[in-house]
């Protein structure tokens, strides 16, 4: 199993920045793909950004391209999400996800098949 702990959420004004962290412990060698998802009230969880563990290759949802950056620190098994130019519609609970296979970011059903999830961290933009 893999355990994930997110941190870094908070409240900011529009145009501000936050950096989320996700620390992984356990069987991290089994993980090929890490991602960040978010869920706004009354809406389905949606993929925001994904990074491949082996290559560092990244993929972003159109809504965050140019504003968010996902990165990894392999020495500490930590994944980051740098969020700049935040907007009110970025508000939601942000979840870290680690999976043994990489899935299309937009396919929540695929991620739900085999993904480890963190407990979530609240981001509020006003």
GROMACS .gro file of C-alpha atoms in nm:
model
  126
    1UNK     CA    1   0.000   0.000   0.000
    2UNK     CA    2   0.089   0.365  -0.040
    3UNK     CA    3  -0.001   0.636   0.208
    4UNK     CA    4  -0.033   0.998   0.094
    5UNK     CA    5  -0.038   1.313   0.303
    6UNK     CA    6  -0.115   1.648   0.141
    7UNK     CA    7  -0.031   1.989   0.279
    8UNK     CA    8  -0.014   2.349   0.165
    9UNK     CA    9  -0.376   2.440   0.112
   10UNK     CA   10  -0.527   2.764   0.237
   11UNK     CA   11  -0.713   3.079   0.146
   12UNK     CA   12  -0.580   3.336  -0.100
   13UNK     CA   13  -0.708   3.625  -0.303
   14UNK     CA   14  -0.750   3.598  -0.678
   15UNK     CA   15  -0.416   3.634  -0.851
   16UNK     CA   16  -0.228   3.481  -0.560
   17UNK     CA   17  -0.024   3.162  -0.537
   18UNK     CA   18  -0.014   2.844  -0.332
   19UNK     CA   19   0.211   2.539  -0.339
   20UNK     CA   20   0.068   2.202  -0.247
   21UNK     CA   21   0.281   1.908  -0.134
   22UNK     CA   22   0.204   1.536  -0.127
   23UNK     CA   23   0.436   1.309   0.068
   24UNK     CA   24   0.420   0.938  -0.010
   25UNK     CA   25   0.522   0.647   0.208
   26UNK     CA   26   0.493   0.271   0.173
   27UNK     CA   27   0.528   0.076  -0.153
   28UNK     CA   28   0.620   0.377  -0.364
   29UNK     CA   29   0.830   0.169  -0.606
   30UNK     CA   30   0.503   0.037  -0.750
   31UNK     CA   31   0.389   0.383  -0.855
   32UNK     CA   32   0.422   0.491  -1.218
   33UNK     CA   33   0.201   0.798  -1.220
   34UNK     CA   34   0.117   1.078  -0.980
   35UNK     CA   35  -0.153   1.338  -1.020
   36UNK     CA   36  -0.352   1.612  -0.857
   37UNK     CA   37  -0.731   1.621  -0.872
   38UNK     CA   38  -0.974   1.873  -0.732
   39UNK     CA   39  -1.339   1.871  -0.636
   40UNK     CA   40  -1.556   2.179  -0.605
   41UNK     CA   41  -1.884   2.166  -0.407
   42UNK     CA   42  -2.154   1.991  -0.607
   43UNK     CA   43  -1.916   1.890  -0.884
   44UNK     CA   44  -1.738   1.573  -0.983
   45UNK     CA   45  -1.370   1.528  -0.901
   46UNK     CA   46  -1.158   1.640  -1.196
   47UNK     CA   47  -0.795   1.585  -1.294
   48UNK     CA   48  -0.572   1.891  -1.283
   49UNK     CA   49  -0.219   1.770  -1.357
   50UNK     CA   50  -0.027   1.445  -1.398
   51UNK     CA   51   0.343   1.349  -1.390
   52UNK     CA   52   0.506   1.021  -1.491
   53UNK     CA   53   0.741   0.896  -1.223
   54UNK     CA   54   1.004   0.751  -1.458
   55UNK     CA   55   1.033   1.032  -1.713
   56UNK     CA   56   0.894   1.337  -1.537
   57UNK     CA   57   0.664   1.395  -1.832
   58UNK     CA   58   0.370   1.617  -1.741
   59UNK     CA   59   0.016   1.676  -1.861
   60UNK     CA   60  -0.229   1.947  -1.759
   61UNK     CA   61  -0.599   2.015  -1.784
   62UNK     CA   62  -0.669   2.304  -2.020
   63UNK     CA   63  -0.814   2.509  -1.735
   64UNK     CA   64  -0.478   2.527  -1.554
   65UNK     CA   65  -0.222   2.527  -1.835
   66UNK     CA   66   0.029   2.806  -1.796
   67UNK     CA   67  -0.071   2.865  -1.433
   68UNK     CA   68  -0.006   2.536  -1.251
   69UNK     CA   69   0.312   2.329  -1.245
   70UNK     CA   70   0.339   1.972  -1.118
   71UNK     CA   71   0.679   1.840  -1.013
   72UNK     CA   72   0.833   1.558  -0.815
   73UNK     CA   73   1.122   1.509  -0.576
   74UNK     CA   74   1.224   1.146  -0.604
   75UNK     CA   75   1.460   1.167  -0.306
   76UNK     CA   76   1.172   1.243  -0.070
   77UNK     CA   77   0.886   1.079  -0.263
   78UNK     CA   78   0.707   1.410  -0.271
   79UNK     CA   79   0.493   1.558  -0.547
   80UNK     CA   80   0.423   1.929  -0.566
   81UNK     CA   81   0.164   2.148  -0.733
   82UNK     CA   82   0.266   2.511  -0.775
   83UNK     CA   83  -0.046   2.716  -0.840
   84UNK     CA   84  -0.009   3.071  -0.969
   85UNK     CA   85  -0.261   3.333  -1.081
   86UNK     CA   86  -0.532   3.158  -0.883
   87UNK     CA   87  -0.894   3.224  -0.972
   88UNK     CA   88  -1.216   3.179  -0.770
   89UNK     CA   89  -1.310   2.878  -0.985
   90UNK     CA   90  -0.991   2.705  -0.868
   91UNK     CA   91  -1.159   2.671  -0.528
   92UNK     CA   92  -1.206   2.316  -0.408
   93UNK     CA   93  -1.055   2.026  -0.221
   94UNK     CA   94  -0.732   1.915  -0.387
   95UNK     CA   95  -0.644   1.546  -0.377
   96UNK     CA   96  -0.313   1.379  -0.446
   97UNK     CA   97  -0.329   1.054  -0.642
   98UNK     CA   98  -0.069   0.782  -0.701
   99UNK     CA   99  -0.130   0.494  -0.938
  100UNK     CA  100   0.064   0.188  -1.060
  101UNK     CA  101  -0.039   0.277  -1.415
  102UNK     CA  102  -0.079   0.607  -1.591
  103UNK     CA  103  -0.434   0.694  -1.691
  104UNK     CA  104  -0.585   0.963  -1.906
  105UNK     CA  105  -0.617   1.260  -1.675
  106UNK     CA  106  -0.982   1.319  -1.764
  107UNK     CA  107  -1.092   0.961  -1.691
  108UNK     CA  108  -1.187   0.957  -1.323
  109UNK     CA  109  -1.330   0.608  -1.367
  110UNK     CA  110  -0.988   0.474  -1.470
  111UNK     CA  111  -0.812   0.642  -1.180
  112UNK     CA  112  -1.067   0.501  -0.936
  113UNK     CA  113  -0.974   0.146  -1.039
  114UNK     CA  114  -0.632   0.130  -0.880
  115UNK     CA  115  -0.535   0.465  -0.732
  116UNK     CA  116  -0.420   0.561  -0.386
  117UNK     CA  117  -0.575   0.889  -0.272
  118UNK     CA  118  -0.473   1.141  -0.011
  119UNK     CA  119  -0.718   1.290   0.235
  120UNK     CA  120  -0.741   1.621   0.049
  121UNK     CA  121  -0.649   1.979   0.126
  122UNK     CA  122  -0.880   2.278   0.092
  123UNK     CA  123  -0.796   2.562  -0.145
  124UNK     CA  124  -1.016   2.871  -0.134
  125UNK     CA  125  -0.973   3.163  -0.375
  126UNK     CA  126  -1.177   3.477  -0.323
   0.00000   0.00000   0.00000
